[in-house]
Short mmCIF file of C-alpha atoms in Angstrom, two decimals:
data_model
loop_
_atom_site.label_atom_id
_atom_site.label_comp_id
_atom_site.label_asym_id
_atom_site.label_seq_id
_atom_site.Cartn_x
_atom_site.Cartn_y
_atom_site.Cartn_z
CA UNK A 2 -9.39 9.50 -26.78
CA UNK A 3 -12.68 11.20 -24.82
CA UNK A 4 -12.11 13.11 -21.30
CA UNK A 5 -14.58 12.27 -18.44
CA UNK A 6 -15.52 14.06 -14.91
CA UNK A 7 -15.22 11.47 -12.28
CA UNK A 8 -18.82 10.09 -11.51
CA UNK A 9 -19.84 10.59 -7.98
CA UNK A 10 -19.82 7.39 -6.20
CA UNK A 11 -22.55 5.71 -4.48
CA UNK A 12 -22.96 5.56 -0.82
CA UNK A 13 -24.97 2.20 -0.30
CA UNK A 14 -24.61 0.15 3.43
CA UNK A 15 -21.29 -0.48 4.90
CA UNK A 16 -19.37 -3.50 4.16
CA UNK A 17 -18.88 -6.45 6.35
CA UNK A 18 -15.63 -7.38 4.38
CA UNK A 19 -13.09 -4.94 3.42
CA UNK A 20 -10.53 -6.09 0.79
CA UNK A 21 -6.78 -5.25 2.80
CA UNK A 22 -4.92 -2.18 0.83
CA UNK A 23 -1.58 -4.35 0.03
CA UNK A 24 1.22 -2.93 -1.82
CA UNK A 25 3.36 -2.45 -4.03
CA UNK A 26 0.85 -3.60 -6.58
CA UNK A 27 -0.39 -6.85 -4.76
CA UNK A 28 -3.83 -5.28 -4.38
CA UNK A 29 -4.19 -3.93 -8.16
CA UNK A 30 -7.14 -2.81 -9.57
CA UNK A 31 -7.90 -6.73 -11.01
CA UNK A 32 -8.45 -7.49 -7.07
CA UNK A 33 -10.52 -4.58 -5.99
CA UNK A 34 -12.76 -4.73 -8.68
CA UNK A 35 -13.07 -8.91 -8.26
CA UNK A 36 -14.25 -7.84 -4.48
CA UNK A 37 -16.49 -4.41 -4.85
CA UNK A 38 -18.46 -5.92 -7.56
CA UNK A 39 -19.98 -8.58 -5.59
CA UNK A 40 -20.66 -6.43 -2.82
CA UNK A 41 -17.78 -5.92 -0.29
CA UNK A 42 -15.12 -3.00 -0.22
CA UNK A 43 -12.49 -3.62 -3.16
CA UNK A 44 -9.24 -2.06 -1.69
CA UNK A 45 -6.59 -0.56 -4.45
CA UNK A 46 -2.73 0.05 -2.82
CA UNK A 47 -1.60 3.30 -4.28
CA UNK A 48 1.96 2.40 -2.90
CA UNK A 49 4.50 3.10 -5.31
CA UNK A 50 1.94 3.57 -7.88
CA UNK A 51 3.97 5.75 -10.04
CA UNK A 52 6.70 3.22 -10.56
CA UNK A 53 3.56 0.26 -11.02
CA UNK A 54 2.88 2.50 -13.93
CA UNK A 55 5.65 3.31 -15.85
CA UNK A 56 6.60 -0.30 -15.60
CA UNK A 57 3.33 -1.52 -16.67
CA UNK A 58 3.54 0.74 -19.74
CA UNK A 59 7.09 -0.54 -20.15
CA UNK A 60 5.95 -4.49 -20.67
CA UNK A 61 3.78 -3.49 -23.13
CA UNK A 62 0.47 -2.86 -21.49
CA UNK A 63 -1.03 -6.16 -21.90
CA UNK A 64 -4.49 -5.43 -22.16
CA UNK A 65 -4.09 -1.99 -23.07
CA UNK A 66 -5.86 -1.44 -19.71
CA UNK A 67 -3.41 1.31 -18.66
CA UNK A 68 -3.64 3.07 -21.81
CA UNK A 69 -7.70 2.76 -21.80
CA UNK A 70 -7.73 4.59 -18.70
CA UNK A 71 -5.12 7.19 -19.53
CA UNK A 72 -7.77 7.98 -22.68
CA UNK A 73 -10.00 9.17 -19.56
CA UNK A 74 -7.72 11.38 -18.02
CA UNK A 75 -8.02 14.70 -17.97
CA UNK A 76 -5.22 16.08 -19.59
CA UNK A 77 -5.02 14.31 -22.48
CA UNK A 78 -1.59 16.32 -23.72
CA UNK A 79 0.00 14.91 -20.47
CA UNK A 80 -1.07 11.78 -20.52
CA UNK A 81 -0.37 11.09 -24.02
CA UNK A 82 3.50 12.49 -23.39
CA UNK A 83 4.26 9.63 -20.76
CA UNK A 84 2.48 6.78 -23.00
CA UNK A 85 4.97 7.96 -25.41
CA UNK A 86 8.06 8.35 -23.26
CA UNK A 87 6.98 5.02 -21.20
CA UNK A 88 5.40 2.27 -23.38
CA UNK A 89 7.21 -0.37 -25.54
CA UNK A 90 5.22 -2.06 -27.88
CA UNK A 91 5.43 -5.78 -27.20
CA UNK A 92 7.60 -4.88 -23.61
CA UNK A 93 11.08 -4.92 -22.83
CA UNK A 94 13.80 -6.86 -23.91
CA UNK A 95 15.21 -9.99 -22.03
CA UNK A 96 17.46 -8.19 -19.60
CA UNK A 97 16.55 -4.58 -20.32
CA UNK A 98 15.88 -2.47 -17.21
CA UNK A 99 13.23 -0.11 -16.64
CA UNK A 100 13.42 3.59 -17.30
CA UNK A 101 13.16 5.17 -13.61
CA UNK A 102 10.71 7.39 -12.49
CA UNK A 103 13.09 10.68 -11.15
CA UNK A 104 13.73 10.65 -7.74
CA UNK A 105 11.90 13.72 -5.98
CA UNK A 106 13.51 15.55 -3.59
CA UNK A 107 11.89 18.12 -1.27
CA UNK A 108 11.43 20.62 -3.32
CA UNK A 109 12.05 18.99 -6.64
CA UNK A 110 9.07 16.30 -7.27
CA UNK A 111 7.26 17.32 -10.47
CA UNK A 112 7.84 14.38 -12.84
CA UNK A 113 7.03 11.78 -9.99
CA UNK A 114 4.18 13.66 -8.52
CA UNK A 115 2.91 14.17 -11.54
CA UNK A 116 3.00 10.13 -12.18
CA UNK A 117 1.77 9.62 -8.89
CA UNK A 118 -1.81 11.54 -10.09
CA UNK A 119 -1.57 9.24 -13.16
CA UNK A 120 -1.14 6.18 -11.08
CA UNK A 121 -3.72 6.45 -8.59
CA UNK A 122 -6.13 7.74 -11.44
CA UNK A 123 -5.32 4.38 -13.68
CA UNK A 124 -5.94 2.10 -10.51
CA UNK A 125 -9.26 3.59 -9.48
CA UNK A 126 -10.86 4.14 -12.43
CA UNK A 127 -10.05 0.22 -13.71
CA UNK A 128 -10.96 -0.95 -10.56
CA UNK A 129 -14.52 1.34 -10.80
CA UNK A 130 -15.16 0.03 -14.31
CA UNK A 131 -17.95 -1.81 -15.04
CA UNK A 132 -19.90 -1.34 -12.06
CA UNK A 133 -21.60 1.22 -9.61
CA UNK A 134 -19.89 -0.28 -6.32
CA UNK A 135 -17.65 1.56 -4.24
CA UNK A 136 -13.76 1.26 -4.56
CA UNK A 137 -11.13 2.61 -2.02
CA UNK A 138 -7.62 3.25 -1.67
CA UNK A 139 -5.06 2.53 1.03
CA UNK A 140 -1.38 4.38 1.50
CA UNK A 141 1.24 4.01 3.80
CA UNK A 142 1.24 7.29 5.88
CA UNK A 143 5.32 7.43 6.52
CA UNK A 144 5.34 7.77 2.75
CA UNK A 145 4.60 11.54 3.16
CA UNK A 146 6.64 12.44 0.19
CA UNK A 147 4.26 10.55 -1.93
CA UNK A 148 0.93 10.95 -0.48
CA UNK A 149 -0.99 13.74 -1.72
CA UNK A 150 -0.74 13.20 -5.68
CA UNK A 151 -2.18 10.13 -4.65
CA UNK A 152 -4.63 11.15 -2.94
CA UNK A 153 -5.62 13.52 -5.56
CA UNK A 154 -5.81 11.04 -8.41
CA UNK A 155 -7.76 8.89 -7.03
CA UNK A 156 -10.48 11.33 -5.72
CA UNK A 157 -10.35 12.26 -9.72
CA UNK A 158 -11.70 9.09 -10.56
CA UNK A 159 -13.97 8.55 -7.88
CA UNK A 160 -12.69 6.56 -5.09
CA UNK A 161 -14.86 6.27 -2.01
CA UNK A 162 -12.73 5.23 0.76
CA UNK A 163 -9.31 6.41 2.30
CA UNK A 164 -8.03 3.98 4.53
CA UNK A 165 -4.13 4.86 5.75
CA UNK A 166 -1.91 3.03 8.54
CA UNK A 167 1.83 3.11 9.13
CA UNK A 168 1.51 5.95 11.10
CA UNK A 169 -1.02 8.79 12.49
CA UNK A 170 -2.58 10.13 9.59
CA UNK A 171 -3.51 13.48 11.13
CA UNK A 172 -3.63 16.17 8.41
CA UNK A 173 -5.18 13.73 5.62
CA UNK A 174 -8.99 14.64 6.28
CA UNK A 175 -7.92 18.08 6.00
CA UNK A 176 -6.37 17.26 2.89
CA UNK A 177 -9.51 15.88 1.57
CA UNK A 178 -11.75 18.35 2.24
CA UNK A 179 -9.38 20.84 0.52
CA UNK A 180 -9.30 18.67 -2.77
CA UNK A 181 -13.46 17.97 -2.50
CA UNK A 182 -13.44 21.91 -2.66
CA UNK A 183 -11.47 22.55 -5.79
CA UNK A 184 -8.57 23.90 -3.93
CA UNK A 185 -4.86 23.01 -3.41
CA UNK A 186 -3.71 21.12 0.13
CA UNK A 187 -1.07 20.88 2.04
CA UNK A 188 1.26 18.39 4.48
CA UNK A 189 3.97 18.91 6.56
CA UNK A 190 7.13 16.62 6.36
CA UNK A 191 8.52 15.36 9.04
CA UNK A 192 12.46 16.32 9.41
CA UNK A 193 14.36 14.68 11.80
CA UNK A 194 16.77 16.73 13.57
CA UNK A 195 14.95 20.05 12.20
CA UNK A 196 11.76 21.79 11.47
CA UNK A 197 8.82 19.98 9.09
CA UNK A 198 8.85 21.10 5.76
CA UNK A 199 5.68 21.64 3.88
CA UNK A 200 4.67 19.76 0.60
CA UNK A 201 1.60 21.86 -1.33
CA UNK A 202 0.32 20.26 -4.15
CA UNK A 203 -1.47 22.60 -6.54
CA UNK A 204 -3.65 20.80 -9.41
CA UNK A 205 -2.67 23.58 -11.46
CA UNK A 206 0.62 23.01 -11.95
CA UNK A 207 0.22 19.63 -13.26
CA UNK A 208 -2.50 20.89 -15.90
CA UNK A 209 -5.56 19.77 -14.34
CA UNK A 210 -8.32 22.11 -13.46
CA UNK A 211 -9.06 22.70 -9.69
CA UNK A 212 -12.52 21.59 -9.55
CA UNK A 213 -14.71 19.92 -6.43
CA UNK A 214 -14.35 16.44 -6.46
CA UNK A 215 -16.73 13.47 -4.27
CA UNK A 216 -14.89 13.64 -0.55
CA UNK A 217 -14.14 9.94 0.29
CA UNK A 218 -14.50 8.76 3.68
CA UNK A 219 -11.33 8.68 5.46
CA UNK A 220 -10.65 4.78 7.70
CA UNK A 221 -7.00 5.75 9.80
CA UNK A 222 -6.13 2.54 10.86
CA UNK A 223 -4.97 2.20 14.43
CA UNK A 224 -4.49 -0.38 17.44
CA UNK A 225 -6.30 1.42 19.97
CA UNK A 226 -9.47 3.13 20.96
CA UNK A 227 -6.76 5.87 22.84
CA UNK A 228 -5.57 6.19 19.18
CA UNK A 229 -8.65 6.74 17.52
CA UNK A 230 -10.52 8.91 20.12
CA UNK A 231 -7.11 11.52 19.27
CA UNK A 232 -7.93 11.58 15.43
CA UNK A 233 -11.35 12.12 16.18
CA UNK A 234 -10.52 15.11 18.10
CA UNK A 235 -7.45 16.63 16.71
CA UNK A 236 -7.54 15.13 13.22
CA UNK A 237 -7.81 17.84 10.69
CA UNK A 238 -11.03 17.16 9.42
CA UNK A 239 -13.81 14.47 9.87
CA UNK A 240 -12.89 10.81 10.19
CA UNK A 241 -15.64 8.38 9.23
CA UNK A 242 -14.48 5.17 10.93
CA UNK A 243 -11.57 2.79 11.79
CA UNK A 244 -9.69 -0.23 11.13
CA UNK A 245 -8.29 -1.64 13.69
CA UNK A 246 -5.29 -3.54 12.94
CA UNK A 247 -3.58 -6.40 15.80
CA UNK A 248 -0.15 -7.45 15.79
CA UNK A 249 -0.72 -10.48 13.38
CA UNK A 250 -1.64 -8.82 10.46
CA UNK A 251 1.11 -8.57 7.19
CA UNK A 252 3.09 -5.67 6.24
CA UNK A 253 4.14 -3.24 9.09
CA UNK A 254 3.04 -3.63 12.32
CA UNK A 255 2.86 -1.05 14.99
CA UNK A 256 5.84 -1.51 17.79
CA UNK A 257 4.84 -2.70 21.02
CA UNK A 258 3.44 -0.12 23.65
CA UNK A 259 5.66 0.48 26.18
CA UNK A 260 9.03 -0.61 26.72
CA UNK A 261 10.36 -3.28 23.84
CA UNK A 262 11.02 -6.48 24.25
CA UNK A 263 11.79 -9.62 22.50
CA UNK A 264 11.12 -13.50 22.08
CA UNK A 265 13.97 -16.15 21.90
CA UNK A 266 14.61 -15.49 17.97
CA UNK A 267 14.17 -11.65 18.23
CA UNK A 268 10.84 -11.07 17.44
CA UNK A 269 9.15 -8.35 19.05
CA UNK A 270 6.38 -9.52 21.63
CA UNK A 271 2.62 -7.78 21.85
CA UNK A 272 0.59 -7.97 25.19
CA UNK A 273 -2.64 -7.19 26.77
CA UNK A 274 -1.68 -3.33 26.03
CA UNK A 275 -1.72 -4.01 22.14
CA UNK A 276 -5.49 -4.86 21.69
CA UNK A 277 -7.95 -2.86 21.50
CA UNK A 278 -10.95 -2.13 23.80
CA UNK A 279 -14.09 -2.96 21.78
CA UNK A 280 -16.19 -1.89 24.07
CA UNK A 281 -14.41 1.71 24.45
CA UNK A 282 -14.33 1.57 20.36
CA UNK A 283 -18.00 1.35 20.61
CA UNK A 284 -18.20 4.12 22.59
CA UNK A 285 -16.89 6.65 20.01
CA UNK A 286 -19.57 5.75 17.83
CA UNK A 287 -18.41 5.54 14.33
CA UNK A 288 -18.00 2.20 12.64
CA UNK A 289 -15.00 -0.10 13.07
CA UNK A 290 -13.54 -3.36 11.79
CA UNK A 291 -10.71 -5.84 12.75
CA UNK A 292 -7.91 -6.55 10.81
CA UNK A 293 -5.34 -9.42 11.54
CA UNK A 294 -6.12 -13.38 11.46
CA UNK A 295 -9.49 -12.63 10.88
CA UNK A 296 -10.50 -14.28 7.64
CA UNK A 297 -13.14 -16.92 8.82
CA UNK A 298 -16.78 -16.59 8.80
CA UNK A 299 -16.81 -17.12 13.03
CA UNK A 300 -14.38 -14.00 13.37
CA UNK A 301 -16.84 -12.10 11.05
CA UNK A 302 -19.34 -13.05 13.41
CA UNK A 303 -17.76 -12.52 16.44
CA UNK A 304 -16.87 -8.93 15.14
CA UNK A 305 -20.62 -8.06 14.10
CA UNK A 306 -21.33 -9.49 17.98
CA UNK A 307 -18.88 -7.02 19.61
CA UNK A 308 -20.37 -4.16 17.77
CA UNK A 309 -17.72 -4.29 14.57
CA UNK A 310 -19.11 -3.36 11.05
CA UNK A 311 -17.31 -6.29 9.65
CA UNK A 312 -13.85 -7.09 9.01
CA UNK A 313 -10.96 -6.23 6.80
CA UNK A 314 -8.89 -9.64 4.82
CA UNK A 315 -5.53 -9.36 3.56
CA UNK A 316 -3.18 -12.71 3.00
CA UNK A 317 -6.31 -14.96 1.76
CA UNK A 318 -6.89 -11.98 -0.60
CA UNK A 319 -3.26 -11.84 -1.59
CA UNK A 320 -2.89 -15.53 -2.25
CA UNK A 321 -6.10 -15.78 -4.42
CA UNK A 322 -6.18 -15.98 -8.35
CA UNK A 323 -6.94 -12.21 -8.62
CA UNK A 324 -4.36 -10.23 -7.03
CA UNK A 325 -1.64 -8.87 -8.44
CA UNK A 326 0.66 -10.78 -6.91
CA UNK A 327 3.54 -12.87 -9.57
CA UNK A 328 1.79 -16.32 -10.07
CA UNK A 329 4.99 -18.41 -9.19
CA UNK A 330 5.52 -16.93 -6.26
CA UNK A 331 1.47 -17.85 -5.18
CA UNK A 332 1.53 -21.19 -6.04
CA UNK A 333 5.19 -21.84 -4.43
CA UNK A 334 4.09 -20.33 -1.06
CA UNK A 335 0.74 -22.49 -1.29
CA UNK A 336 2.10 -25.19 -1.84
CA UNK A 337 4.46 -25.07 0.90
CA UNK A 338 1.69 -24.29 3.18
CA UNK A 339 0.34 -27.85 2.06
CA UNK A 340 3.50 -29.27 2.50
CA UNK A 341 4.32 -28.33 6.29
CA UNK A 342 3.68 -25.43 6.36
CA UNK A 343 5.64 -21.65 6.05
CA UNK A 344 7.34 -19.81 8.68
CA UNK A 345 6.07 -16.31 9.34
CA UNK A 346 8.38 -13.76 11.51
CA UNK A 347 8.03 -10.82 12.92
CA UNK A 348 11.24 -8.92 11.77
CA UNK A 349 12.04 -5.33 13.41
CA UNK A 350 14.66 -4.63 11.52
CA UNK A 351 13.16 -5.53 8.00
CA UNK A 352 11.89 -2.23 7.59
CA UNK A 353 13.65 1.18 6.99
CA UNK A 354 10.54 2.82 8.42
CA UNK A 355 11.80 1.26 12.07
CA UNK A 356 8.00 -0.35 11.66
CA UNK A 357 8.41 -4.74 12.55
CA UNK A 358 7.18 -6.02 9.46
CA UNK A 359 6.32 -9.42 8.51
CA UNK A 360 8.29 -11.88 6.39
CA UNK A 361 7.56 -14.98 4.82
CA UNK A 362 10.25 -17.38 5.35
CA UNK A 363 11.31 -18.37 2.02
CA UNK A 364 13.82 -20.04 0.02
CA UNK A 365 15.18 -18.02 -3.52
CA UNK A 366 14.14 -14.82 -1.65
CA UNK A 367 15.79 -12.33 0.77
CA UNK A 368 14.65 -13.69 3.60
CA UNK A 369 17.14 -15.40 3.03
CA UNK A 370 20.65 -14.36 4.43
CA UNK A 371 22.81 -15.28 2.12
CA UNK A 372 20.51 -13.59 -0.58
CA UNK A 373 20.53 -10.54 1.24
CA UNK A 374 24.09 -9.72 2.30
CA UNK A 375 24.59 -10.85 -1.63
CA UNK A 376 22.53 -8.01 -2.44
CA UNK A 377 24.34 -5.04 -3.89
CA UNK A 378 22.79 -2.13 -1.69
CA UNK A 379 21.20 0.76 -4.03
CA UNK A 380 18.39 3.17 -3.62
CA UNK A 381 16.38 3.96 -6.77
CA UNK A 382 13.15 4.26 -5.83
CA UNK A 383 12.94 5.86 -2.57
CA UNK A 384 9.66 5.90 -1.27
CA UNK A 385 10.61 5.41 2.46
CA UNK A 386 13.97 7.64 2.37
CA UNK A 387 13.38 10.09 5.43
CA UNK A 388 13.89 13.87 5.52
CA UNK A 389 17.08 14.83 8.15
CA UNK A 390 18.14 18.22 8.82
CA UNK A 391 21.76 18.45 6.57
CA UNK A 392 25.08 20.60 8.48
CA UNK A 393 24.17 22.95 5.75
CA UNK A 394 20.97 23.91 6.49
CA UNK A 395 18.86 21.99 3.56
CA UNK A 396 16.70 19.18 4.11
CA UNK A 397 18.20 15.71 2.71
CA UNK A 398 16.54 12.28 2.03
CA UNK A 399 18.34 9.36 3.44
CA UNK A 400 17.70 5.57 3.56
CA UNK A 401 18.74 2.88 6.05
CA UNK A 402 18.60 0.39 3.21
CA UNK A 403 20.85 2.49 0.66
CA UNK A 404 24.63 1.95 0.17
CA UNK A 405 26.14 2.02 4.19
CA UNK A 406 28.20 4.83 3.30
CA UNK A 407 26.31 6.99 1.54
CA UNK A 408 23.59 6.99 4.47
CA UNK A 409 26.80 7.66 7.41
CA UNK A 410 27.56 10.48 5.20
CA UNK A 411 24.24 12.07 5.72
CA UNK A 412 24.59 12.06 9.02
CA UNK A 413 22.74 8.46 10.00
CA UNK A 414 24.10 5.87 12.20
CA UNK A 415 25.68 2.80 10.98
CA UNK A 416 24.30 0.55 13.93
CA UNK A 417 20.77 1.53 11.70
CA UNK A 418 22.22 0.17 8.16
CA UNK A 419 21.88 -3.61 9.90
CA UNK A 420 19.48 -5.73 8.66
CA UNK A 421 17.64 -3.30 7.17
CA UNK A 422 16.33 -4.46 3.63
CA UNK A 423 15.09 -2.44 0.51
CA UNK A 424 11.31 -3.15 0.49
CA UNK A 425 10.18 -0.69 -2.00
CA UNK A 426 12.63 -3.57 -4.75
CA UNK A 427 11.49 -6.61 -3.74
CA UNK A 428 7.73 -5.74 -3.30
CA UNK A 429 7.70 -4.36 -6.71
CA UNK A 430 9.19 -7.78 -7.83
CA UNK A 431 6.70 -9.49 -5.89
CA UNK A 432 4.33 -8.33 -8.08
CA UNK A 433 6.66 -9.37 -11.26
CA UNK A 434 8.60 -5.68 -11.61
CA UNK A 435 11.63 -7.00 -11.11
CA UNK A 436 14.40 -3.80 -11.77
CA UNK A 437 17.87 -5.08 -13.53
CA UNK A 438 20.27 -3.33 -11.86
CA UNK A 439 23.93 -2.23 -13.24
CA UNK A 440 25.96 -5.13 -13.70
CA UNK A 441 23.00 -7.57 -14.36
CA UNK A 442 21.82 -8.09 -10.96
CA UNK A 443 17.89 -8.80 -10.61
CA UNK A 444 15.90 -7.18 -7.55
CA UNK A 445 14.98 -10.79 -5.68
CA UNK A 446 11.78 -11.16 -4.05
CA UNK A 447 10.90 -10.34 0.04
CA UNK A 448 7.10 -11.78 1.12
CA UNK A 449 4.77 -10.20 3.49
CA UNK A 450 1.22 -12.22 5.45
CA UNK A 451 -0.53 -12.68 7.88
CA UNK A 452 0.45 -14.97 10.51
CA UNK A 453 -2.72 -16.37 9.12
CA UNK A 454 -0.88 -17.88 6.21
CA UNK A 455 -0.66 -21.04 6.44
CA UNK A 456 -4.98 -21.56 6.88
CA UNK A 457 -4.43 -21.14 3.13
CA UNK A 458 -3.77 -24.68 3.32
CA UNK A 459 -7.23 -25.61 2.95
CA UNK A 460 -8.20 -23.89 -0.33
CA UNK A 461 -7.67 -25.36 -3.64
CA UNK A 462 -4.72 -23.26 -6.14
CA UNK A 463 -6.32 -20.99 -8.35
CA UNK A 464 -8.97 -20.05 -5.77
CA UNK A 465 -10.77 -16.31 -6.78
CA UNK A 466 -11.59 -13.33 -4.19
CA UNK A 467 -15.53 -14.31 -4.93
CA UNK A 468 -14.53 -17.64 -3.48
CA UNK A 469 -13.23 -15.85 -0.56
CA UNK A 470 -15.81 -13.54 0.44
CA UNK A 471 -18.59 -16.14 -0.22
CA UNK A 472 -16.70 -18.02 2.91
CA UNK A 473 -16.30 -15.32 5.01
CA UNK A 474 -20.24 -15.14 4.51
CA UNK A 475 -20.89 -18.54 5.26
CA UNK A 476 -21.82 -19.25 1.46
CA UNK A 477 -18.64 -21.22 0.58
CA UNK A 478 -16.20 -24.14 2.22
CA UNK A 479 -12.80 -24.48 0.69
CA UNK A 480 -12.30 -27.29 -1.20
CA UNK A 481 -15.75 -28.93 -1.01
#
């Protein structure tokens, strides 16, 4: 195996289409590279990357793609310890569950940041392979726990572009310039009931020299020019442009402005207040582009018209033959769409962020009721536990989707426990990581789009992501 600096990566004209940033593992490296190669911005989730690769490892590595980029790494000692702790040769066995990757706690989080460097590196570098185009990354910012070892690995191997959402990413750009200048960085983490904490990640402890690194541009996504004028201002470091994201686009959605309220089946409703000015956007003068039921080559236009730089795709990229999303559960959703279509709602108590987030309304998934109260509740992966202010003074992590009495005990409100579902299992068996829990149980599925979805319709199964950003471009018609 041969060690390799990170190349510096190019900085040719912005995009028109950006590739969405969809995790756990939906946008995988297979995706991003599919898009930046022919042109576009190929998007990589580093969302729960460190479980993506453990468990990758652990079905045998088909491919030997993980392993291939691991022999880039650089710390070769390290890498070559979790290839041997992690990978089974041929994969698991029928039934066999996957070894963890160690819950961190505050001030415990070695093994899993560690992982989480690994992770992001893996997913960059296969999605840079083979070509000079720029790749980014996207992360959820209420995942603060979990954010800067990303970050870090994937500046090693040369990403480009930092786009965030799920939150205001405030302290990221600082944390960027920081890494770009061989140092160490620093976040604070939210506690709720007490004072932040503060998470420093230091290369050096996880055997990797501190070294400058390429600074990639940093995309917050927001819903408002109000939003982004703040992060231009108070953000700690520079911001090089925005996505901005309506209510219709998958995966979380910002709450309402102003005081909630809710349609006949309890969805929350979005108003006037909720879109952006475009023409105040303009104003701040760094480029922009709009995210949610945009895939069509009129709402590219239309952007370009109103001063956009382009537009950023998620659920047509999701659906499509490259993504890393499980193949059965593709063609089932298409061909539902084709058959009357799928229901798409706007659930705000999905989420244990307190985010809505959209679900696809499907059968043999938790969507369903009686698959969910069926559900034995556990937390093993814990990526959106938050950080509460114990009776004894130490900082805890707690989950509204864990067991209902283990989260009262840490001081959270039962009235919070309802409906609240464990994302961070069923996205990872969305993209075919299924854990087998104690007693045999397997994690079921929970599906995120668009409201968009069902325009899907129209395309044939099996379509690719060129297909899709040759008809955003006006070069391709579905099914013709």
């Amino acid at each position: 195996m041969t060690t390799s600096a990170a190349p510096a990566p190019r900085t040719p004209a912005l995009p028109q289409i950006i590739q969405g940033g969809m995790g756990v593992g939906i946008s995988h490296w297979g995706l991003a590279q599919a898009v930046s190669r022919i042109g576009q911005l190929g998007i990589v989730s580093c969302t729960g990357i460190d479980n993506v690769l453990v468990r990758r490892l652990q079905d045998g590595d088909e491919g030997g793609h993980v392993r291939r980029a691991l022999g880039h790494y650089p710390n070769q000692a390290r890498a070559e310890k979790v290839i041997r702790m992690y990978f089974l040769e041929g994969g698991r066995e029928p039934g066999q569950a996957y070894r963890r990757v160690p819950l961190p706690t505050v001030t415990k989080h070695g093994a899993a940041w560690e992982l989480g460097v690994m992770g992001s590196f893996v997913e960059v570098f296969l999605a840079r392979e083979g070509h000079d185009n720029p790749v980014g990354v996207n992360l959820l910012t209420k995942l603060q726990l979990h954010t800067v070892p990303a970050l870090y690995g994937a500046m090693l191997a040369g990403a480009d572009t930092v786009i965030m959402g799920a939150g205001i990413p405030r302290e990221i750009p600082g944390v960027l310039d920081a890494f770009a200048a061989g140092g160490q960085a620093s976040i604070k983490l939210d506690v709720k009931g007490g004072d932040a904490a503060v998470l420093n990640f230091d290369p050096a402890e996880y055997g990797l020299e501190r070294r400058q690194l390429p600074r990639p541009k940093f995309y917050p996504i927001v819903t408002s020019h109000i939003l982004a004028g703040v992060l231009m201002k108070k953000a700690s470091g520079s911001v090089e442009g925005f996505v901005i994201e309506g209510p219709t686009a998958g995966g979380h959605n910002a709450p309402p402005r102003g005081t909630p309220t809710f349609d006949e089946s309890g969805q929350p409703i979005y108003g006037e207040r909720d879109i952006a000015d475009l023409d105040e956007m303009k104003k701040l003068g760094l480029p922009f582009w709009l995210a949610g039921s945009r895939a069509t080559p009129e709402a590219l236009q239309e952007a370009l018209s109103r001063g956009a730089a382009g537009i950023q795709v998620g659920t047509l990229f999701a659906y499509c033959a490259d993504s890393g999303l499980r193949n059965d559960l593709r063609e089932e959703v298409h061909v539902q769409t084709k058959n009357g279509g799928v229901d798409v709602y706007t659930d705000p108590l999905a989420s244990p962020t307190g985010f809505p987030f959209k679900v696809v309304q499907m059968d043999d998934t938790l969507a369903r009721p009686e698959l969910y109260a069926a559900r034995p509740r556990v937390c093993d992966i814990g990526y959106l536990r938050e950080a509460y202010a114990a009776e004894d003074g130490k900082t805890g992590l707690r989950c509204a989707a864990e067991p209902v009495d283990a989260y009262v005990a840490k001081g959270g409100k039962i009235e919070d426990t309802v409906g609240r579902k464990c994302l961070c299992n069923a996205l990872m068996t969305d993209a075919g990581y299924a854990q087998v829990q104690k007693g045999g149980y397997v994690e079921d599925s929970l599906m995120t789009s668009g409201d968009s979805l069902n325009d899907i319709a129209a395309w044939p199964l099996g379509y690719r992501a060129e297909d899709v950003v040759k008809f955003l471009l006006g070069r391709y018609t579905p099914g013709a």
